Structures are given as C-alpha cells and as structure tokens.
XYZ file of C-alpha atoms in Angstrom:
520
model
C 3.912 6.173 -17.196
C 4.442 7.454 -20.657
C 6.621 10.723 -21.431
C 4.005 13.112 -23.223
C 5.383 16.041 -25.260
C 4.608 19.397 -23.372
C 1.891 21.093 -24.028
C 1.349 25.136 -23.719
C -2.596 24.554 -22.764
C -2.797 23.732 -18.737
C -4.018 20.381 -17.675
C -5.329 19.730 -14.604
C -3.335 17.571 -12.142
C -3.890 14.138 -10.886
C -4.796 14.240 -7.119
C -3.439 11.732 -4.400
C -5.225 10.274 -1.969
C -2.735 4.658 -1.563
C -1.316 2.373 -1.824
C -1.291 0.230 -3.997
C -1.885 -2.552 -2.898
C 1.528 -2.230 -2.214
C 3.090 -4.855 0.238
C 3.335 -1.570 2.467
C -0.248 -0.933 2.431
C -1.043 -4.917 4.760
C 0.519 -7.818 4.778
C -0.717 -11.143 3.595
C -3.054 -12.742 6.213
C -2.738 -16.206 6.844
C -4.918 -17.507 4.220
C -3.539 -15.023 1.729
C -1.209 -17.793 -0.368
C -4.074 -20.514 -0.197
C -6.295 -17.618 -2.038
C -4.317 -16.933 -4.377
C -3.607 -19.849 -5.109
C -7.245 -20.882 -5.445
C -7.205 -18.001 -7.677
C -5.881 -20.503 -10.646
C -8.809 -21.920 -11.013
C -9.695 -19.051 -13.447
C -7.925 -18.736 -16.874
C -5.624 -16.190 -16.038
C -5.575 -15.414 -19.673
C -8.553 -13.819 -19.141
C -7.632 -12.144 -16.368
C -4.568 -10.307 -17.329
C -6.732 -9.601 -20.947
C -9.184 -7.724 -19.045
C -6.775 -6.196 -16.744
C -3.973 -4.901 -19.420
C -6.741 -3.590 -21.582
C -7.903 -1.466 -18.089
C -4.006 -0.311 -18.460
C -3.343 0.496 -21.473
C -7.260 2.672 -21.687
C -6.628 4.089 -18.798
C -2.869 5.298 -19.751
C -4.367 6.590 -22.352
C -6.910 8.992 -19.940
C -3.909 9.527 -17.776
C -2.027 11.085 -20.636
C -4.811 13.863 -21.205
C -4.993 14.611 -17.301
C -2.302 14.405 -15.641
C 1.080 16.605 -15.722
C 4.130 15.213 -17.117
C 6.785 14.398 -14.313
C 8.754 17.659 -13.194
C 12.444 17.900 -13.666
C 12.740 20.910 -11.137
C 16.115 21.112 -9.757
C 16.170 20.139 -6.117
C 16.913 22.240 -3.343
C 19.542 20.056 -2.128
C 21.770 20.154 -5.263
C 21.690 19.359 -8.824
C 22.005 15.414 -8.359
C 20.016 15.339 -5.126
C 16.348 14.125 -6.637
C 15.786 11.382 -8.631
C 13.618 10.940 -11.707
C 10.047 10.513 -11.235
C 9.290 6.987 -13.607
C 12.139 5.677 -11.986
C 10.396 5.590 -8.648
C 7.304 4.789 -9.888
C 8.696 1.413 -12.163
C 10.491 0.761 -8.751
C 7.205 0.258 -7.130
C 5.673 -1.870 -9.812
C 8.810 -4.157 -9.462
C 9.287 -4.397 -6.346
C 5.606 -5.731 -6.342
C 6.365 -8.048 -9.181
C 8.642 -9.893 -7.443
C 6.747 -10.111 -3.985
C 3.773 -11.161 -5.179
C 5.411 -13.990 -7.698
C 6.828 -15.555 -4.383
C 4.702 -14.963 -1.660
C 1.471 -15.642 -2.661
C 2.860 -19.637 -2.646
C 4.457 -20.069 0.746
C 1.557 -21.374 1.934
C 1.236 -24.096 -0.453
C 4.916 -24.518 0.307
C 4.586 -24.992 3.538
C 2.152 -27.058 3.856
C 3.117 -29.391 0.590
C 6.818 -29.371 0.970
C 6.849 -29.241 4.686
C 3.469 -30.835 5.774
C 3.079 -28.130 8.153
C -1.012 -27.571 9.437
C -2.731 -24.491 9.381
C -1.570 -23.251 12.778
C 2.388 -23.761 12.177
C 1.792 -22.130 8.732
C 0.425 -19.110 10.570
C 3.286 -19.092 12.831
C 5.936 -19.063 9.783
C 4.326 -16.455 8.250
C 3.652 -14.064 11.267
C 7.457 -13.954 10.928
C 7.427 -12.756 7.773
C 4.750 -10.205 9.294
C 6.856 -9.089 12.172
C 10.125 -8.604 10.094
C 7.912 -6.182 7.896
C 5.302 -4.477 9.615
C 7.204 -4.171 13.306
C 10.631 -3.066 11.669
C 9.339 0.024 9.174
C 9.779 2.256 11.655
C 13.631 1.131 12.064
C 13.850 1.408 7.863
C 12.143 4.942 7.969
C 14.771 6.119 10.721
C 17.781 4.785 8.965
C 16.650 6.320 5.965
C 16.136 9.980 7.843
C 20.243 9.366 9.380
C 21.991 7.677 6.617
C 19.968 8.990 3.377
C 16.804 6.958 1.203
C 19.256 5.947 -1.220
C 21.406 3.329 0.840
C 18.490 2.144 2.479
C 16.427 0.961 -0.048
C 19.968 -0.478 -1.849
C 20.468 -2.848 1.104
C 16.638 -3.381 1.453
C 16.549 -4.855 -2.370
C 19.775 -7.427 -0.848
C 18.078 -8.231 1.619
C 14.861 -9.328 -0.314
C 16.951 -11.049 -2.768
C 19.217 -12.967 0.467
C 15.563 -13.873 1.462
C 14.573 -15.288 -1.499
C 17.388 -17.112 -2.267
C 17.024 -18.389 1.289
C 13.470 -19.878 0.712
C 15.219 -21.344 -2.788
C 18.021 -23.030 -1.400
C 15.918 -24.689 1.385
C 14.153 -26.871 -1.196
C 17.515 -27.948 -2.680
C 18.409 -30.837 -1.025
C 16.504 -33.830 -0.733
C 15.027 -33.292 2.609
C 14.013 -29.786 2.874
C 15.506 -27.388 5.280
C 12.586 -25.662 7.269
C 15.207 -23.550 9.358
C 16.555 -22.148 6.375
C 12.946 -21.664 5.152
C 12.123 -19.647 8.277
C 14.856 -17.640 7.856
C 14.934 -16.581 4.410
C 10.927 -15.543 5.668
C 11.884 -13.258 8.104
C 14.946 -12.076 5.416
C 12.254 -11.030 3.426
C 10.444 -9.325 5.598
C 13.449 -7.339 6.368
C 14.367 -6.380 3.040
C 10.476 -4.716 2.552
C 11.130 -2.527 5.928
C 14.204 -1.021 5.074
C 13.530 -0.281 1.082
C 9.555 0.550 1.732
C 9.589 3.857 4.174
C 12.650 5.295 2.208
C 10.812 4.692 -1.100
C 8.034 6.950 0.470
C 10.633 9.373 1.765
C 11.617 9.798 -2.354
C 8.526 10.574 -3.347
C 7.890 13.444 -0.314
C 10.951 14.830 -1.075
C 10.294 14.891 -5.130
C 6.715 16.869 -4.377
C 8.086 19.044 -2.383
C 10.848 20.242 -5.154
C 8.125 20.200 -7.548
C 5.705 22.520 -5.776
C 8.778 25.108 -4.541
C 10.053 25.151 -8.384
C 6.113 25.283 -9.882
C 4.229 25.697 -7.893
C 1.264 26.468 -10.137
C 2.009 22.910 -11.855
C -1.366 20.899 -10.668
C -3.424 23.776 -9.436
C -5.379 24.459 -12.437
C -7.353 26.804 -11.337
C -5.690 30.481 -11.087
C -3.418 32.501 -8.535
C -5.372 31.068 -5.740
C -4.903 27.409 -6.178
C -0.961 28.404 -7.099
C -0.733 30.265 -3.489
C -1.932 27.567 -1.700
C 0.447 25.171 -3.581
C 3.558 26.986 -2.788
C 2.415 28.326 0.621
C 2.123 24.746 2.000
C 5.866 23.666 1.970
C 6.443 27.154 4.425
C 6.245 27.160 7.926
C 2.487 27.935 9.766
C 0.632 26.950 6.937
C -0.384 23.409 8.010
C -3.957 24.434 8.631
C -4.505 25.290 5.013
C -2.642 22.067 3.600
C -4.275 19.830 6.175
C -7.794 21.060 4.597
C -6.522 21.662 0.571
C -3.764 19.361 -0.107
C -2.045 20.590 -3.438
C -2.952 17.960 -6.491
C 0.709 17.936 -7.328
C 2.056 15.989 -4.354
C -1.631 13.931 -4.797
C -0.779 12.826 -8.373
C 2.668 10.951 -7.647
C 0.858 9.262 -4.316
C -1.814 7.794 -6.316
C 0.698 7.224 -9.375
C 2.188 4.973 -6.663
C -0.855 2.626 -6.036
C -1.404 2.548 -9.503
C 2.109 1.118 -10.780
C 1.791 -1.223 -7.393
C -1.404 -2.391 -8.516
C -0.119 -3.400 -11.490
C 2.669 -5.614 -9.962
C 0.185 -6.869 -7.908
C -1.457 -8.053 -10.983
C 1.351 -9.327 -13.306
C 3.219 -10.640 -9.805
C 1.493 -13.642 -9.295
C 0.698 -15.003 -13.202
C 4.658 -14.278 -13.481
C 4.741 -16.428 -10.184
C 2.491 -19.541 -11.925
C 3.427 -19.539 -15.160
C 7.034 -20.623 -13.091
C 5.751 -22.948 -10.587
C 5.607 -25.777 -12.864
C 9.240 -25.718 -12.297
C 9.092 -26.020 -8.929
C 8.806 -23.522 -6.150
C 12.398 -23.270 -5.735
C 13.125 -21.888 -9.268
C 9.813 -19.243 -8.277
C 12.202 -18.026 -5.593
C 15.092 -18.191 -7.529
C 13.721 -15.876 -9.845
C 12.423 -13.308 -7.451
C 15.762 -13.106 -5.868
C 17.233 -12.161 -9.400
C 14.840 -9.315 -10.047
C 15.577 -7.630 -6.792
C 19.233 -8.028 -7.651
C 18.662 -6.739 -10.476
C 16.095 -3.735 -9.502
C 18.985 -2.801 -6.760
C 21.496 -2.763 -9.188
C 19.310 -0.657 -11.823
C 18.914 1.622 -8.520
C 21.862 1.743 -8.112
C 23.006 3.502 -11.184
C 19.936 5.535 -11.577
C 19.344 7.017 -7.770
C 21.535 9.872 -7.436
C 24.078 9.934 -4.505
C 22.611 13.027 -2.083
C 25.231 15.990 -2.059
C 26.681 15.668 1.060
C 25.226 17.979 3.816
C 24.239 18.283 7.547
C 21.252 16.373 8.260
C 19.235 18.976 10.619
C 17.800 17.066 13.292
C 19.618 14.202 13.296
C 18.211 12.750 16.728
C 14.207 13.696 15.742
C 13.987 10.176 13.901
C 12.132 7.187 15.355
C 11.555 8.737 19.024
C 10.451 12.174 17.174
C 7.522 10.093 15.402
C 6.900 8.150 19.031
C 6.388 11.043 21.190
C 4.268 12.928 18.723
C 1.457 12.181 20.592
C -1.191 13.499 17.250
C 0.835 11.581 14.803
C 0.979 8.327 16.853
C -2.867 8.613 17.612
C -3.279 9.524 14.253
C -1.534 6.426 12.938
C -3.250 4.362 15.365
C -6.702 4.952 14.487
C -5.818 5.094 10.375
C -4.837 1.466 10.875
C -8.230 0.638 10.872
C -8.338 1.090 7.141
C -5.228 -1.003 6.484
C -7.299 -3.771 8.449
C -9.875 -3.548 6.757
C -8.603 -3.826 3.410
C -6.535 -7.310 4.299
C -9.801 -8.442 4.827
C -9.856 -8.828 0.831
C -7.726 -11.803 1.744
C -9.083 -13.233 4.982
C -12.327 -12.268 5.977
C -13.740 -11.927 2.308
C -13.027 -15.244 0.711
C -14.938 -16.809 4.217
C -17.764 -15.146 2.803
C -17.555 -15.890 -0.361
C -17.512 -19.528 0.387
C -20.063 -18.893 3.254
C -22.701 -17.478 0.073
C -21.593 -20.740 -1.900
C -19.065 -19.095 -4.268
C -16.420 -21.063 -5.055
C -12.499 -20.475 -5.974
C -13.397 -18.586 -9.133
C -15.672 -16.788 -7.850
C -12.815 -15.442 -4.808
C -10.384 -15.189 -8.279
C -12.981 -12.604 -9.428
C -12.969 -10.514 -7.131
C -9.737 -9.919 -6.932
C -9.636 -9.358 -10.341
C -12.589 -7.111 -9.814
C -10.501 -4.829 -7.111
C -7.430 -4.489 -9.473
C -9.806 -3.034 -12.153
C -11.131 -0.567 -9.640
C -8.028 0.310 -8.322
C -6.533 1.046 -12.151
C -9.805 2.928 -13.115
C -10.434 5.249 -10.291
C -7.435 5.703 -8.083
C -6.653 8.749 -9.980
C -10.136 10.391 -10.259
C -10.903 9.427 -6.554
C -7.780 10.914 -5.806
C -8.476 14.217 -7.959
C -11.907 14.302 -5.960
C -10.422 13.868 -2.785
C -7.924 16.718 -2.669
C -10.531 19.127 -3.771
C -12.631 17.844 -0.712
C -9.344 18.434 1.827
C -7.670 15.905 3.844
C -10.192 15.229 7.015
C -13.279 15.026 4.669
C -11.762 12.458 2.396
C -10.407 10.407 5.086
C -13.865 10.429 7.173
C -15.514 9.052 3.707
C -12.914 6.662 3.277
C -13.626 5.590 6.702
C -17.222 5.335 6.590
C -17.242 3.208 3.257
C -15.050 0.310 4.923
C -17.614 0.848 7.933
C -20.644 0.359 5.477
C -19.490 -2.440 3.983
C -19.160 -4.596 6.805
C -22.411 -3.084 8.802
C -23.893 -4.817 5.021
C -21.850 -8.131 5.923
C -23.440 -7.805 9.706
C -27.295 -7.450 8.172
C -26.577 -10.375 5.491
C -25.607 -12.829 8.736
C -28.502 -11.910 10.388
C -31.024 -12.563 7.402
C -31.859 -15.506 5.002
C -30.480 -15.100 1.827
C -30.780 -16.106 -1.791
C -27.351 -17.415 -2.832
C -27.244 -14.709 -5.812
C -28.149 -12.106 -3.386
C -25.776 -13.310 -0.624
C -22.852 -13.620 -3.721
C -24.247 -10.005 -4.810
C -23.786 -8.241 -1.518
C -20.084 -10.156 -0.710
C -19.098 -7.976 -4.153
C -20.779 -5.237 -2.921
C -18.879 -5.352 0.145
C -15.276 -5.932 -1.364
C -16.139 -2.772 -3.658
C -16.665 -0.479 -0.545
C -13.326 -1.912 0.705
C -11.548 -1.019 -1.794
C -13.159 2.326 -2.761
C -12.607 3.163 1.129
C -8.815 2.336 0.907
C -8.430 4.058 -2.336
C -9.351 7.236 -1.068
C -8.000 6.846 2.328
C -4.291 5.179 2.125
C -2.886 7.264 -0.262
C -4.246 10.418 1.522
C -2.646 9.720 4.626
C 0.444 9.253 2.823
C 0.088 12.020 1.558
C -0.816 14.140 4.887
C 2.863 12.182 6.208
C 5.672 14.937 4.937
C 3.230 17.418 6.355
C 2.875 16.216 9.683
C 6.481 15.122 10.024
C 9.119 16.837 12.024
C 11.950 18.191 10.295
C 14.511 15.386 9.267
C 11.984 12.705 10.346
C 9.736 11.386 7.223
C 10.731 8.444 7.002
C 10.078 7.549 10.834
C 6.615 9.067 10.250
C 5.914 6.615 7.081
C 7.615 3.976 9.339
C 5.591 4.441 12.218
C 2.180 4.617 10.028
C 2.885 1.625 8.313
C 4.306 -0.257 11.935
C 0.699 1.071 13.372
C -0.861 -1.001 10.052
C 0.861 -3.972 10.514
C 0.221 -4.170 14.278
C -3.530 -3.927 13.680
C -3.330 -6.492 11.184
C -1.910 -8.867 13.057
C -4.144 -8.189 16.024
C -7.092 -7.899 14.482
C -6.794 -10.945 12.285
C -6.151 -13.160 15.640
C -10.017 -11.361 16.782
C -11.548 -12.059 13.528
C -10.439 -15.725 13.121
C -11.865 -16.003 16.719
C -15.163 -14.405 16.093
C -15.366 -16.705 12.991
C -14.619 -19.674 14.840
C -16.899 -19.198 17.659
C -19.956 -18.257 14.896
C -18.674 -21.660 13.262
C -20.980 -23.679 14.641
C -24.205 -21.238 14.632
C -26.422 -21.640 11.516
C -25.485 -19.299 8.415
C -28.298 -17.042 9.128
C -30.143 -15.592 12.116
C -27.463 -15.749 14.761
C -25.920 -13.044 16.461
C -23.039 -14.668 16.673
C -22.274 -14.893 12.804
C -22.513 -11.160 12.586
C -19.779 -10.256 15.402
C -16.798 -10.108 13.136
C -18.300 -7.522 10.730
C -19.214 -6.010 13.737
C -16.128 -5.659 14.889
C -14.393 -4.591 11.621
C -17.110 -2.040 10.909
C -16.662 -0.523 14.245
C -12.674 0.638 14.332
C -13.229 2.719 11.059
C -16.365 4.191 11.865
C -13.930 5.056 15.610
C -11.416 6.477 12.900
C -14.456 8.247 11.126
C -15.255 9.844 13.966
C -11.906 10.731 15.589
C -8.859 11.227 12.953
C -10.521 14.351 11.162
C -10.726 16.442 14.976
C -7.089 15.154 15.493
C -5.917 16.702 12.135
C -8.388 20.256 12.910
C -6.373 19.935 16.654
C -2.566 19.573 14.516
C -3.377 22.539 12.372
C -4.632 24.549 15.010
C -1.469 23.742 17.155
C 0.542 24.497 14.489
C-alpha cells in the first residue's frame, strides 16, 4: 500500500468484510497442485499483465478512498503496535512463498515418488492436519506468550519445512520420510504464524479507533460514536449490526495483499522449476528466513505486562458455546470456496473446458478479488455484520443450486462453460464478503486475552470442514461417475450438498449473532 500525503478533506474509509485467499482462508484440496499446475498451459505472461495492471489501477482507486495507515500510539506502550504496511507486506509474503512451493507437491509426489492419487491425498492431508487442526494451538500460544514470538518461530518452522521437502530430493534416491515430514513442518509453521498475524491486526484497529475514532466514519458525530463506543464494554449489539469501516479497511487490506501473493506465488514458483523442484523449495525456505528475520527487526517487542486472563485461551474459545456454533456453521463458506480447486475444475472438464480454460478462472477470481474486495467490503459494513454474512451465504448457496440445475439439464458446451464461470464468480463474491467479515466480527466476540484462540478456533472449524467435506464430495462425484452428464439425479448430489451447508449458515449464523448481542 502506498504512503499518501495527508489530506485536510475527509475520505471515506475502506470497509472489511477475507481472506485473501490466504492459506488461512482453506487449504489446498487434493487436486489443488495438479490444477495449478495445469494452469501453465496459459502464457502466464498474460496472466500476471492483466493481473498487475488490476494492481497498480486499483492502487490507484485505493489511494483516493481509503485512509492512510494510523500511527496512534497504543494503549499498551509506545513500542507495543506495529506498523500497519508491515503487516500487510507480511501477508503478501508469506503467500509468495506458499504458493511458489505448494502448488507442486503433487507433481512431486507423484513424478519423483510415483505415488497414485490416493497416497498423494494421504501426504497432503498431513500437510492439512498440521495447519488447519493446530490454529487453535498457534492462536493460544500467541494469547500466553505474545503475537510476536509466535509468528517468529512460525516463519522457522515454514522455512525447516521447506528445506525438509528440498533436502529429500538431494540424494539419488529420494527420501519420502523426509518428504512427509518437512509436509507436516510446513503445516506447522502456517498454524503458529497465521492466528497471531490476525491477533496484530485486531489489536492495531482497536488502537486506531480508541485514538480516532472518527478516522473511517465519514459521516458525522454519529458514525464517530459508534466507532469509539464499540471497543467499550455492552456495546456488542451495536458493533455486531454496524461494524466501524476502520477495523473493515485493514481486514480487507489483508485479502487484498494475500491475493496478490497468491498471484505472483506460483509464476515465482515456475519460472524456478526448471531447476528442479528442490531448488523451488530451497527458495521458499530462504524467503521465510528472510521474512522472519525482517520481522524480527521491525515487530516491536510488547512492553512487558500482566496478561489478564491468562487461562481464557483455547478452552475459553471451546466452551463458548455461540462462538463455537458460530464457527461451525461459517465453515461452510471456507468449503465452499476450496471448491475453486476441487469441485470446480471437475466441472470445467465435465462442460469440455480444458486446462486453460481452469487457468482462467483462476485468473478470473484474482481479478475479482483485487477489484472489489474493498468496495464489497465498504458495502458490507454499512449493511452490518448478520446481513452481509447471510448474503455471503446465500451467493455460495446460489451458485451451486445453478451447478445442481446444469446436471440435471442438457447443455450447450458454451452454455455449460458459461454457467461453470458463473458459478466460480458467486463463490468468490460470497467469500469476499463473508471471510473477511467474520474476521472481522472475531476481536468482538472474543473473551478478554483470548483472540487469537478465537481466530484459531474459526480457522480449525474451516479446515475440519474442508477436509470432511472434500472426502463427501469426491464420493458424491464418484458415485455420479458413471451416470450420464445430464439428466441424473445422481450428478446433481454434490452441488446439492455444497449448496445446502451455506444456505444452513444463511439461515442460522445471523440469529446466533442477534442471540450474542442480546446476551451481552
């Protein structure tokens, strides 16, 4: 994000409401390294042309929108905050380097190893599991021991893991042990680092909106008394339903710097593998070296205080019986959008599209995500919290009722091709408004000293559902495998069954956030 000189005329704030595709937001399904690695088969000079020209336009918008970063002194001390951009080029990094590496394991695996399709699952489940069942343990540690350490041992981690998968393709014979391990080492290294990074950016809002709190609003002394009112106890009902733009803008600044490391990641990751995999892994291992130390020189050590609530960590987010239902159901939309990856490109190829056309579509979903995370988000925060997350919702719910109808009727293969677009557009416009607004609604819901459990626990819920529901997908797809393309029942269950849980989440999550405000 570009510093802007400040400006005495107001500017309206740039609203939250996800991720990125960060590596957070789902992890890669089983077919997710085979797709992306089909995704060569397009020039990607023309696909990062087309994407960096979406960047550097919309930059340019940002800079007449949104606020400049606040350097508000933190409530914990002078050193206790750190610096806005330096969170924000954290996140694009840290998805640089994943998605140089992982998107290739697959190919790995099944070139280097001769591994099938079902022991290439297995390997990377473990990646999975490391990630997705352990972000609850990385938000805790970061509530007891501090953000800053966390994500510091996180980037070693990642870079141990890397250098793992590297070294196993040293020797002659390669090491699949080692291979396994420096998986699950990367894994790791993304549960302790991603919770705490979320933990930053709370804590950063929340300093922002108690030292201006009429930065974002916009829109006179109301909108400023509802964004300083929020951060004080027995006002959740009013944040729940009007979540200040300020906190808003640096969630969807988030996906937007991931998205563009989810971009650059995985030309980075090609332009290398001519080398050889090992060198791929290699150099992801010295970015997140790097990145950590960077980190560490630029993240401020917190002044040294009592931590209130030191035992309302991981059991605190557990037996919140709201939050955990709430995180439950809001998994639906993190399942839906790894469908991008799995149940998408099956799809595509059913409707006769080939690689390239799979490669579009991605391409297609980065541009969306750099175009309108920020005005979706703007949109959504004026809407409130329950509203935006029931639309978000219902658009993932939409798409794949329109999946359903398409394997029920014959149809043309531009029209079939036509409506699989259509589809991965309501995806993606569902998760744009949705993820980053229940990040958002996390610091608000948490218990004192416990935000990083609470992102931990919403992101374990994710990854849970992921894994699940991929293993009832695949199923569904394999027992419609040997119906015809059109006309049977059976080739419409899986889009049943993905259209189903967010329409339950539609439905549900909004009452359980009216019940939480009302309790409060």
């Amino acid at each position: 994000m570009s510093r802007r000189g400040t400006s005495s005329r107001a500017r309206p704030s740039a609203v939250r409401t996800v991720a990125p595709r960060s590596e957070t937001s789902a992890a890669p399904p089983r077919f997710f390294g085979a797709r992306r690695a089909e995704a060569g088969a397009v020039d990607p000079r023309v696909v990062s042309i087309l994407i960096m020209k979406m960047i550097i336009n919309h930059g340019r918008r940002a800079a007449q929108i949104s606020p400049p970063p606040a350097r508000a002194v933190p409530a914990h001390g002078p050193a206790a905050a750190p610096r806005t951009p330096t969170l924000l080029g954290t996140q694009a990094l840290f998805n640089i380097g994943f998605y140089a590496v992982v998107p290739f394991l697959t190919t790995v695996l099944t070139g280097d190893f001769g591994l099938g399709a079902a022991a290439v699952g297995l390997v990377l489940g473990v990646r999975t599991l490391a990630q997705q069942g352990l972000f609850i343990v990385g938000g805790s540690l970061a509530d007891r021991v501090g953000a800053r350490p966390v994500i510091l041992t996180g980037c070693a981690v990642r870079a141990a893991g890397f250098l793992a998968l590297s070294a196993a393709l040293w020797a002659g014979d390669p090491r699949l042990w080692l291979f396994i391990a420096g998986t699950a080492l990367t894994g790791l290294g993304g549960a302790l680092f991603s919770p705490a990074l979320n933990s930053l950016i709370a804590e950063i809002e929340a300093v922002r909106r108690t030292a201006s709190p009429t930065r974002g609003a916009g829109v006179g002394d109301a909108a400023a008394e509802r964004a300083s009112s929020d951060v004080l106890p027995g006002f959740a009902a009013r944040t729940l339903h009007r979540s200040p733009r300020a906190r808003a803008s640096l969630f969807a600044w988030l996906a937007v710097t991931g998205e563009v490391g989810v971009v650059v990641g995985p030309l980075l990751g090609a332009a290398l593998l001519d080398h050889g995999f090992a060198v791929v892994a290699a150099a992801g291992a010295a970015l997140f070296l790097a990145v950590g130390a960077m980190l560490a020189a630029l993240l401020p050590r917190p002044v040294r205080e009592r931590r209130p609530h030191r035992g309302a960590t991981a059991l605190a987010a557990l037996r919140d019986r709201r939050f955990a239902a709430f995180a439950a159901l809001h998994a639906a939309d993190l399942l839906a959008y790894n469908q991008l990856y799995l149940a998408l490109p099956l799809a595509m190829a059913q409707a006769g599209g080939d690689a390239g056309a799979v490669a579009l579509v991605f391409a297609w979903v980065s541009i969306l995500t750099l175009a309108l995370q920020l005005p979706l988000a703007r949109g959504s925060a004026r809407l409130g919290a329950p509203r935006a997350l029931r639309i978000g919702y219902l658009a993932h719910a939409a798409a794949f009722l329109s999946l359903a109808a398409a394997a029920l009727l014959p149809l043309t293969q531009t029209a079939a091709l036509a409506l699989v677009t259509m589809a991965a557009t309501g995806i993606a416009f569902g998760h744009l408004i949705a993820n980053p607004t229940a990040l958002a609604l996390v610091p608000e819901l948490a218990r004192p000293g416990a935000t990083g459990s609470y992102f931990g626990l919403l992101a374990s819920c994710g990854g849970i559902a992921v894994l699940c529901g991929n293993l009832a997908v695949d199923g569904l797809f394999d027992r419609a495998s040997g119906a015809s393309a059109a006309g049977s029942g059976a080739a419409a269950l899986p889009w049943l069954l993905l259209a189903t849980l967010p329409a339950l989440a539609a439905a549900l999550a909004p009452r359980l956030l009216a019940g939480r405000a009302r309790a409060n």
